[in-house]
């Protein structure tokens, strides 16, 4: 496990899911900060403009798939276009309440997605994500 | 036979006399095209993809009728193939069926009655084949839609349920009562979203399966009823709502569809407001005259991005994450407008507002 603990970004169009995610991550205690975005585009802008030379610990992105305007996969595709110096500070984990075959295949096409989890996020999932780093 | 357009028939034979005789006998009832060799025949097939029946002589220099049919089969599968031959040896019959996949076999010299009977049967076969192809395509489309539909429905129903499940679990570890209250409020919203979604599936079903029930419509009454039932102001409380309803004549229409249109357009206008805006406005204008009703719903809210305006009536499309939409509302509105034989237009500018205009005819 990494010390210091990672930062967390939650990207989910459901306000409730963002709130739950924040609470559960806070409950684990193994985090440096946690922030939510209900618009993937806003999260993308923030990441794009983040400091590539930061000495901060890695940021875990908890990413929902089905979202309006920019969905999870569109976010990943945009993220992949960012320079390596920025991407290396982030680790993407995908979350959804259901997944179809098509989406499963798409997951494989994006190596930057570390793992897929079924919703809802739980203490155990957060622990296994932090352990996997 | 249908009156509209003559059935197109192609006859291929190396003997000009046969060709002219065939054309003379049948051109009154059919659109006859003739070809003296395979090359000419191909030209006809290329420029007339709607040729329904091909007659071909078996004995031609260079190529037999069976060979010709075998060649064109994969490129032009639709026309029904009929072989004409004076030599009825069993081998060529077997070949014509197995290789050329011919539908009929007519002996030369032919009698008019044989040809007419063959055309009739072939045409029936052609028509049922084409109908089958159309039905298959429709079925495939319906299956694809069903796939997408069930996936999205499962997702949209499970989403809020799993959120609530997660919330219950998280709340078990909470000590702070204000946090628990905040959680409860979000859970309530989630339950309400799920209920709205189920209601819109119900609307969808009604629109697609239900019959129109035409009755007299009093727009003032309907609008008041919708406002009372849906209490749009719970969505955003500080919106200034103005309505002007002018009904100059009796209007007959399907009240279920009209209510659905009003309810969805109004709730969108209330929902998609700019939070920071001091003067939030929603305006409803209805004018009934000259055999039609014009309904306009205008707001000064967030507006719709021009990139998405073409998609807003599609099922499950959501152009904004400001409010939890089902992706069903405007789809249902459009379906209702179509059902009423009406028209819907939208005018929108991002950050300025949106105007929906629906015109429906008096029945």
Coordinates of C-alpha atoms in Angstrom, one line a residue:
Chain A
X1 CA 0.0 0.0 0.0
X2 CA 1.1 3.5 -0.8
X3 CA 1.8 6.1 1.8
X4 CA 0.9 8.8 1.8
X5 CA -2.6 7.9 0.8
X6 CA -4.0 8.6 -2.7
X7 CA -6.3 11.5 -3.7
X8 CA -9.7 10.5 -5.0
X9 CA -11.9 12.1 -7.7
X10 CA -15.4 10.8 -8.2
X11 CA -17.1 11.4 -11.6
X12 CA -20.8 10.5 -11.5
X13 CA -23.9 12.4 -12.7
X14 CA -25.8 11.1 -9.7
X15 CA -25.4 13.5 -6.8
X16 CA -26.3 10.8 -4.3
X17 CA -23.6 8.4 -5.7
X18 CA -21.0 11.2 -5.4
X19 CA -22.1 11.8 -1.8
X20 CA -22.0 8.1 -0.9
X21 CA -18.6 7.7 -2.6
X22 CA -17.2 10.6 -0.6
X23 CA -18.6 9.2 2.7
X24 CA -17.3 5.7 2.1
X25 CA -13.9 6.9 1.1
X26 CA -13.7 9.2 4.1
X27 CA -14.7 6.3 6.3
X28 CA -11.8 4.2 5.2
X29 CA -9.4 6.8 6.3
X30 CA -7.0 5.8 3.6
X31 CA -7.2 9.0 1.5
X32 CA -5.5 12.3 1.2
X33 CA -8.5 14.2 -0.4
X34 CA -11.7 13.4 -2.1
X35 CA -13.6 15.6 -4.7
X36 CA -16.7 14.9 -6.8
X37 CA -17.7 16.1 -10.2
X38 CA -21.2 15.5 -11.7
X39 CA -20.0 16.7 -15.1
X40 CA -17.2 14.6 -16.7
X41 CA -16.2 17.6 -18.8
X42 CA -15.4 19.6 -15.7
X43 CA -13.3 16.8 -14.2
X44 CA -11.5 16.5 -17.6
X45 CA -10.7 20.2 -17.6
X46 CA -9.4 20.1 -14.1
X47 CA -7.1 17.1 -14.9
X48 CA -5.9 18.7 -18.1
X49 CA -4.9 21.8 -16.3
X50 CA -3.3 19.9 -13.4
X51 CA 0.4 20.3 -12.7
X52 CA 2.5 17.6 -14.5
X53 CA 5.4 18.1 -12.1
X54 CA 3.4 17.6 -8.9
X55 CA 4.9 15.6 -6.1
X56 CA 1.5 14.7 -4.7
X57 CA 0.5 11.1 -4.4
X58 CA -1.5 9.5 -7.2
X59 CA -5.1 10.4 -7.8
X60 CA -7.7 7.6 -8.1
X61 CA -10.6 8.3 -10.5
X62 CA -13.8 6.6 -9.6
X63 CA -15.6 6.8 -13.0
X64 CA -19.3 6.1 -13.8
X65 CA -20.1 4.8 -17.3
X66 CA -23.5 6.1 -18.2
X67 CA -23.6 9.9 -18.0
X68 CA -25.1 12.6 -20.2
X69 CA -22.9 15.0 -22.3
X70 CA -19.7 13.1 -21.7
X71 CA -20.0 9.5 -20.7
X72 CA -17.3 7.3 -19.0
X73 CA -15.8 6.0 -22.2
X74 CA -15.7 9.4 -23.8
X75 CA -13.9 10.7 -20.8
X76 CA -11.4 7.9 -21.0
X77 CA -10.8 8.6 -24.7
X78 CA -10.2 12.3 -24.0
X79 CA -8.0 11.3 -21.1
X80 CA -5.9 9.1 -23.3
X81 CA -5.0 12.1 -25.5
X82 CA -3.4 13.9 -22.5
X83 CA 0.4 13.9 -22.2
X84 CA 2.0 11.0 -20.3
X85 CA 3.4 13.4 -17.7
X86 CA -0.2 14.1 -16.6
X87 CA -1.7 10.7 -17.1
X88 CA 0.9 9.1 -14.9
X89 CA -0.6 10.9 -11.9
X90 CA -4.0 9.2 -12.3
X91 CA -5.5 5.7 -12.1
X92 CA -8.9 5.1 -13.5
X93 CA -11.4 2.6 -12.0
X94 CA -14.8 2.2 -13.7
X95 CA -18.1 1.7 -12.0
X96 CA -21.6 1.0 -13.3
X97 CA -24.8 -0.5 -12.1
X98 CA -25.0 -2.7 -15.2
X99 CA -22.8 -3.5 -18.1
X100 CA -23.6 -4.9 -21.5
X101 CA -21.3 -7.0 -23.7
X102 CA -20.5 -4.1 -25.9
X103 CA -19.2 -2.1 -22.9
X104 CA -17.2 -5.1 -21.6
X105 CA -15.4 -5.3 -24.9
X106 CA -14.7 -1.6 -24.8
X107 CA -13.1 -1.9 -21.3
X108 CA -10.5 -4.2 -22.9
X109 CA -9.6 -1.6 -25.5
X110 CA -8.6 0.9 -22.8
X111 CA -5.6 -0.4 -20.8
X112 CA -5.6 2.8 -18.8
X113 CA -8.8 1.5 -17.1
X114 CA -7.3 -0.5 -14.2
X115 CA -10.5 -2.4 -13.2
X116 CA -14.3 -2.4 -13.5
X117 CA -16.5 -2.7 -10.4
X118 CA -20.3 -3.1 -10.0
X119 CA -22.0 -0.3 -8.1
X120 CA -22.4 0.5 -5.3
X121 CA -18.9 1.4 -4.1
X122 CA -18.1 -0.1 -0.7
X123 CA -15.4 0.0 1.9
X124 CA -14.0 -3.3 0.7
X125 CA -13.7 -2.0 -2.9
X126 CA -11.9 1.2 -1.8
X127 CA -9.5 -1.0 0.3
X128 CA -8.8 -3.3 -2.7
X129 CA -8.2 -0.3 -5.0
X130 CA -5.8 1.3 -2.5
X131 CA -4.0 -2.0 -2.0
X132 CA -3.6 -2.5 -5.7
X133 CA -1.6 0.6 -6.2
Chain B
X1 CA -52.6 -7.2 -61.5
X2 CA -52.0 -3.7 -60.0
X3 CA -53.0 -0.8 -62.1
X4 CA -50.1 1.5 -61.1
X5 CA -47.1 0.2 -62.9
X6 CA -46.5 -2.7 -65.2
X7 CA -44.4 -5.5 -63.9
X8 CA -41.0 -5.5 -65.5
X9 CA -40.0 -8.7 -67.3
X10 CA -36.7 -9.6 -69.0
X11 CA -36.5 -12.1 -71.8
X12 CA -33.1 -13.3 -73.0
X13 CA -32.9 -15.3 -76.2
X14 CA -30.5 -15.3 -79.2
X15 CA -33.3 -15.6 -81.7
X16 CA -34.7 -12.2 -82.6
X17 CA -38.0 -13.7 -83.8
X18 CA -38.7 -15.2 -80.4
X19 CA -37.9 -11.9 -78.7
X20 CA -40.2 -9.8 -80.9
X21 CA -42.9 -12.4 -80.7
X22 CA -42.7 -12.5 -76.9
X23 CA -42.8 -8.8 -76.7
X24 CA -45.7 -8.5 -79.0
X25 CA -47.8 -11.0 -77.1
X26 CA -47.2 -9.6 -73.6
X27 CA -46.3 -6.0 -73.8
X28 CA -49.9 -4.8 -73.2
X29 CA -49.9 -6.3 -69.7
X30 CA -46.2 -6.1 -68.8
X31 CA -43.2 -4.0 -69.3
X32 CA -41.1 -6.4 -71.5
X33 CA -37.4 -5.9 -71.9
X34 CA -35.5 -8.1 -74.3
X35 CA -31.8 -9.1 -74.7
X36 CA -30.1 -11.1 -77.4
X37 CA -27.2 -12.1 -75.1
X38 CA -26.0 -12.2 -71.5
X39 CA -24.2 -8.8 -71.8
X40 CA -27.4 -7.0 -72.9
X41 CA -29.3 -8.8 -70.2
X42 CA -26.8 -7.5 -67.6
X43 CA -27.3 -4.0 -68.8
X44 CA -31.0 -4.3 -68.3
X45 CA -30.5 -5.8 -64.8
X46 CA -28.2 -3.0 -63.9
X47 CA -30.5 -0.2 -65.0
X48 CA -33.7 -1.8 -63.8
X49 CA -33.2 -3.3 -60.3
X50 CA -36.9 -3.8 -60.1
X51 CA -37.2 -6.5 -62.8
X52 CA -39.3 -9.2 -61.3
X53 CA -39.1 -12.1 -63.7
X54 CA -36.4 -13.3 -66.1
X55 CA -37.1 -15.7 -68.9
X56 CA -34.1 -17.2 -70.5
X57 CA -33.6 -19.6 -73.4
X58 CA -31.5 -22.6 -72.6
X59 CA -29.7 -22.9 -76.0
X60 CA -27.7 -19.8 -76.7
X61 CA -24.3 -19.5 -78.4
X62 CA -21.4 -19.3 -75.9
X63 CA -23.5 -19.7 -72.8
X64 CA -26.5 -21.8 -71.7
X65 CA -29.5 -20.4 -69.9
X66 CA -28.5 -22.4 -66.8
X67 CA -25.0 -20.9 -66.9
X68 CA -26.4 -17.4 -67.3
X69 CA -28.7 -17.9 -64.3
X70 CA -26.0 -19.4 -62.2
X71 CA -23.8 -16.3 -63.0
X72 CA -26.4 -13.7 -62.1
X73 CA -27.9 -15.4 -59.1
X74 CA -25.7 -13.9 -56.4
X75 CA -25.6 -10.4 -57.9
X76 CA -29.3 -10.2 -58.7
X77 CA -31.0 -12.6 -56.3
X78 CA -34.4 -10.9 -56.4
X79 CA -35.8 -11.6 -59.9
X80 CA -37.5 -14.9 -60.3
X81 CA -35.8 -17.1 -62.9
X82 CA -37.7 -19.1 -65.5
X83 CA -36.0 -21.3 -68.1
X84 CA -37.3 -21.8 -71.6
X85 CA -36.2 -24.8 -73.6
X86 CA -37.2 -27.0 -76.5
X87 CA -34.9 -29.8 -75.4
X88 CA -36.3 -31.4 -72.4
X89 CA -33.5 -33.7 -71.4
X90 CA -33.5 -34.6 -67.8
X91 CA -29.9 -33.4 -67.1
X92 CA -30.6 -29.8 -68.1
X93 CA -33.7 -29.9 -65.9
X94 CA -31.6 -31.1 -62.9
X95 CA -29.0 -28.5 -63.6
X96 CA -31.4 -25.7 -64.0
X97 CA -32.9 -26.5 -60.6
X98 CA -29.7 -27.2 -58.7
X99 CA -27.3 -24.7 -60.3
X100 CA -29.6 -22.0 -61.7
X101 CA -32.1 -22.3 -59.0
X102 CA -34.9 -21.7 -61.5
X103 CA -38.5 -21.2 -60.3
X104 CA -40.2 -22.6 -63.4
X105 CA -39.5 -24.5 -66.5
X106 CA -41.5 -23.7 -69.7
X107 CA -41.3 -25.8 -72.8
X108 CA -40.6 -24.3 -76.2
X109 CA -42.5 -23.4 -78.4
X110 CA -44.4 -21.8 -75.6
X111 CA -48.1 -21.2 -75.3
X112 CA -49.3 -17.8 -74.1
X113 CA -51.3 -19.4 -71.3
X114 CA -48.2 -21.1 -70.0
X115 CA -46.2 -17.9 -70.0
X116 CA -49.0 -16.0 -68.3
X117 CA -49.4 -18.6 -65.7
X118 CA -45.7 -18.7 -65.1
X119 CA -45.5 -14.9 -64.7
X120 CA -48.4 -14.9 -62.4
X121 CA -46.9 -17.5 -60.1
X122 CA -43.5 -15.9 -60.3
X123 CA -44.9 -12.5 -59.4
X124 CA -46.7 -13.9 -56.4
X125 CA -43.5 -15.5 -55.2
X126 CA -41.5 -12.3 -55.8
X127 CA -44.0 -10.2 -53.8
X128 CA -44.1 -12.6 -50.9
X129 CA -40.3 -12.7 -50.9
X130 CA -40.0 -9.0 -50.9
X131 CA -42.6 -8.7 -48.1
X132 CA -40.6 -11.2 -46.1
X133 CA -37.4 -9.3 -46.6
X134 CA -39.1 -6.1 -45.4
X135 CA -40.7 -7.9 -42.4
X136 CA -37.3 -9.4 -41.5
X137 CA -35.7 -6.0 -41.6
X138 CA -38.4 -4.5 -39.4
X139 CA -38.0 -7.4 -37.0
X140 CA -34.3 -7.0 -36.8
X141 CA -34.8 -3.3 -36.1
X142 CA -37.3 -4.1 -33.4
X143 CA -34.9 -6.6 -31.8
X144 CA -32.1 -4.1 -31.8
X145 CA -34.4 -1.5 -30.2
X146 CA -35.5 -4.0 -27.6
X147 CA -31.9 -4.8 -26.8
X148 CA -31.1 -1.2 -26.3
X149 CA -34.3 -0.6 -24.5
X150 CA -33.9 -3.4 -22.0
X151 CA -30.3 -2.6 -21.3
X152 CA -31.2 1.1 -20.6
X153 CA -34.2 0.2 -18.6
X154 CA -32.3 -2.2 -16.4
X155 CA -29.6 0.4 -16.0
X156 CA -31.9 3.2 -15.2
X157 CA -34.0 1.2 -12.7
X158 CA -31.0 -0.4 -11.0
X159 CA -29.1 2.9 -10.8
X160 CA -31.3 4.6 -8.3
X161 CA -31.9 1.4 -6.4
X162 CA -28.1 0.7 -6.0
X163 CA -27.6 4.3 -5.0
X164 CA -30.1 3.9 -2.2
X165 CA -28.5 0.6 -1.2
X166 CA -25.1 2.4 -1.1
X167 CA -26.6 5.2 0.9
X168 CA -28.1 2.8 3.5
X169 CA -24.7 1.2 4.0
X170 CA -22.9 4.5 4.3
X171 CA -25.5 5.8 6.7
X172 CA -24.9 2.9 9.1
X173 CA -21.4 4.4 9.8
X174 CA -22.6 7.9 10.2
X175 CA -22.9 9.6 13.6
X176 CA -23.8 13.1 12.5
X177 CA -27.5 13.6 12.3
X178 CA -27.2 16.5 9.8
X179 CA -25.2 14.2 7.5
X180 CA -27.8 11.5 7.8
X181 CA -30.6 14.1 7.0
X182 CA -28.7 15.2 3.9
X183 CA -28.4 11.5 2.9
X184 CA -32.1 11.0 3.4
X185 CA -32.9 13.9 1.2
X186 CA -30.8 12.6 -1.6
X187 CA -32.3 9.2 -1.2
X188 CA -35.8 10.7 -1.4
X189 CA -34.7 12.3 -4.7
X190 CA -33.5 9.0 -6.0
X191 CA -36.8 7.3 -5.2
X192 CA -38.6 10.1 -6.9
X193 CA -36.4 9.7 -10.0
X194 CA -37.1 6.0 -10.1
X195 CA -40.8 6.7 -9.8
X196 CA -40.7 9.3 -12.6
X197 CA -38.8 6.9 -14.8
X198 CA -41.4 4.1 -14.3
X199 CA -44.1 6.6 -15.0
X200 CA -42.5 7.5 -18.3
X201 CA -42.2 3.9 -19.3
X202 CA -45.9 3.7 -18.6
X203 CA -46.4 6.8 -20.9
X204 CA -44.3 5.2 -23.5
X205 CA -46.3 2.0 -23.5
X206 CA -49.6 4.0 -23.7
X207 CA -48.4 6.1 -26.6
X208 CA -47.2 3.1 -28.6
X209 CA -50.1 0.7 -27.8
X210 CA -53.0 2.9 -26.7
X211 CA -55.7 4.1 -29.0
X212 CA -56.5 7.8 -29.5
X213 CA -59.5 8.9 -27.5
X214 CA -60.8 12.0 -29.1
X215 CA -62.8 14.3 -26.9
X216 CA -63.5 18.0 -26.3
X217 CA -60.5 19.7 -24.8
X218 CA -60.8 22.7 -22.5
X219 CA -57.2 23.9 -22.4
X220 CA -57.6 26.1 -19.3
X221 CA -59.0 23.2 -17.4
X222 CA -56.2 20.8 -18.6
X223 CA -53.4 23.3 -17.7
X224 CA -54.8 24.0 -14.3
X225 CA -55.2 20.3 -13.6
X226 CA -51.6 19.6 -14.7
X227 CA -50.2 22.4 -12.6
X228 CA -52.2 21.1 -9.6
X229 CA -51.1 17.5 -10.0
X230 CA -47.5 18.0 -10.8
X231 CA -46.9 21.1 -8.7
X232 CA -43.9 22.0 -10.9
X233 CA -42.7 24.5 -8.4
X234 CA -41.4 21.8 -6.2
X235 CA -38.6 21.5 -8.8
X236 CA -37.5 25.0 -8.5
X237 CA -39.4 27.2 -6.1
X238 CA -38.5 30.8 -7.2
X239 CA -39.6 30.6 -10.9
X240 CA -42.0 33.2 -12.2
X241 CA -44.7 31.3 -14.1
X242 CA -47.0 33.1 -16.5
X243 CA -49.6 31.6 -18.7
X244 CA -51.9 32.9 -21.4
X245 CA -54.5 30.6 -22.8
X246 CA -56.8 31.8 -25.6
X247 CA -59.3 29.3 -26.9
X248 CA -61.4 30.8 -29.7
X249 CA -63.2 27.6 -30.7
X250 CA -64.1 24.1 -29.5
X251 CA -61.1 21.8 -29.8
X252 CA -61.2 18.1 -30.1
X253 CA -58.2 15.9 -29.5
X254 CA -56.7 13.1 -27.4
X255 CA -56.4 14.5 -23.9
X256 CA -53.9 11.9 -22.7
X257 CA -51.4 12.9 -25.3
X258 CA -52.0 16.6 -24.9
X259 CA -51.5 16.3 -21.1
X260 CA -48.3 14.3 -21.6
X261 CA -46.9 17.0 -23.9
X262 CA -47.8 19.8 -21.5
X263 CA -46.5 18.0 -18.5
X264 CA -43.1 17.1 -20.0
X265 CA -42.4 20.5 -21.6
X266 CA -43.4 22.4 -18.5
X267 CA -41.4 20.2 -16.1
X268 CA -38.4 20.6 -18.4
X269 CA -38.8 24.3 -18.4
X270 CA -38.9 24.4 -14.6
X271 CA -36.1 21.9 -14.2
X272 CA -33.5 23.3 -16.5
X273 CA -33.2 26.7 -15.0
X274 CA -30.0 28.5 -14.3
X275 CA -29.5 28.3 -10.5
X276 CA -27.8 31.6 -10.3
X277 CA -30.4 33.5 -12.3
X278 CA -32.4 36.0 -10.3
X279 CA -35.3 36.2 -12.6
X280 CA -36.2 32.7 -13.6
X281 CA -39.1 32.7 -16.0
X282 CA -41.4 30.1 -17.5
X283 CA -44.1 31.1 -19.9
X284 CA -46.9 29.0 -21.4
X285 CA -48.9 30.3 -24.4
X286 CA -51.8 28.4 -25.9
X287 CA -53.8 29.8 -28.9
X288 CA -56.6 27.8 -30.4
X289 CA -58.0 29.1 -33.6
X290 CA -58.6 28.2 -37.3
X291 CA -58.7 24.5 -36.6
X292 CA -55.5 24.2 -34.7
X293 CA -53.9 24.6 -31.3
X294 CA -50.5 26.2 -30.9
X295 CA -48.8 25.5 -27.6
X296 CA -45.6 27.3 -26.7
X297 CA -43.4 26.7 -23.7
X298 CA -40.7 29.3 -23.1
X299 CA -38.0 29.5 -20.5
X300 CA -34.9 31.5 -19.8
X301 CA -32.9 28.6 -18.5
X302 CA -29.8 26.7 -19.4
X303 CA -30.7 26.2 -23.0
X304 CA -29.6 23.3 -25.3
X305 CA -26.2 23.1 -26.9
X306 CA -26.5 23.3 -30.7
X307 CA -24.5 20.1 -31.0
X308 CA -27.2 18.2 -29.2
X309 CA -30.3 19.8 -30.5
X310 CA -30.7 17.2 -33.2
X311 CA -30.6 14.4 -30.6
X312 CA -33.0 15.7 -27.9
X313 CA -36.0 13.7 -29.2
X314 CA -34.0 10.4 -29.2
X315 CA -34.8 7.8 -26.7
X316 CA -32.4 7.9 -23.6
X317 CA -30.6 10.9 -24.9
X318 CA -29.7 13.4 -22.1
X319 CA -28.1 16.7 -23.1
X320 CA -27.5 17.9 -19.5
X321 CA -26.4 16.5 -16.2
X322 CA -27.9 19.4 -14.3
X323 CA -31.0 17.4 -13.5
X324 CA -31.5 13.7 -13.5
X325 CA -33.5 13.1 -16.6
X326 CA -34.8 9.8 -17.8
X327 CA -34.0 10.3 -21.4
X328 CA -37.6 9.5 -22.1
X329 CA -39.4 12.8 -21.7
X330 CA -38.9 14.5 -25.0
X331 CA -39.0 11.1 -26.8
X332 CA -42.5 10.6 -25.4
X333 CA -43.4 14.2 -26.3
X334 CA -42.4 13.7 -29.9
X335 CA -44.3 10.3 -30.1
X336 CA -47.4 12.0 -28.7
X337 CA -47.1 14.9 -31.2
X338 CA -46.7 12.4 -34.1
X339 CA -49.7 10.5 -32.8
X340 CA -51.7 13.6 -32.9
X341 CA -50.5 14.3 -36.4
X342 CA -48.9 17.5 -35.2
X343 CA -45.5 19.2 -35.4
X344 CA -42.9 20.2 -32.8
X345 CA -40.1 22.8 -33.2
X346 CA -37.5 23.9 -30.8
X347 CA -35.5 27.1 -30.6
X348 CA -32.7 27.2 -28.1
X349 CA -29.6 29.1 -27.2
X350 CA -27.2 28.0 -24.5
X351 CA -27.5 30.1 -21.3
X352 CA -30.3 32.1 -22.9
X353 CA -33.3 29.7 -22.8
X354 CA -35.5 27.4 -24.8
X355 CA -38.7 27.7 -26.7
X356 CA -40.8 24.7 -27.7
X357 CA -43.6 25.2 -30.1
X358 CA -46.2 22.4 -30.8
X359 CA -49.0 22.7 -33.4
X360 CA -51.8 20.2 -33.3
X361 CA -54.8 19.9 -35.5
X362 CA -58.4 20.1 -34.4
X363 CA -60.0 16.6 -35.0

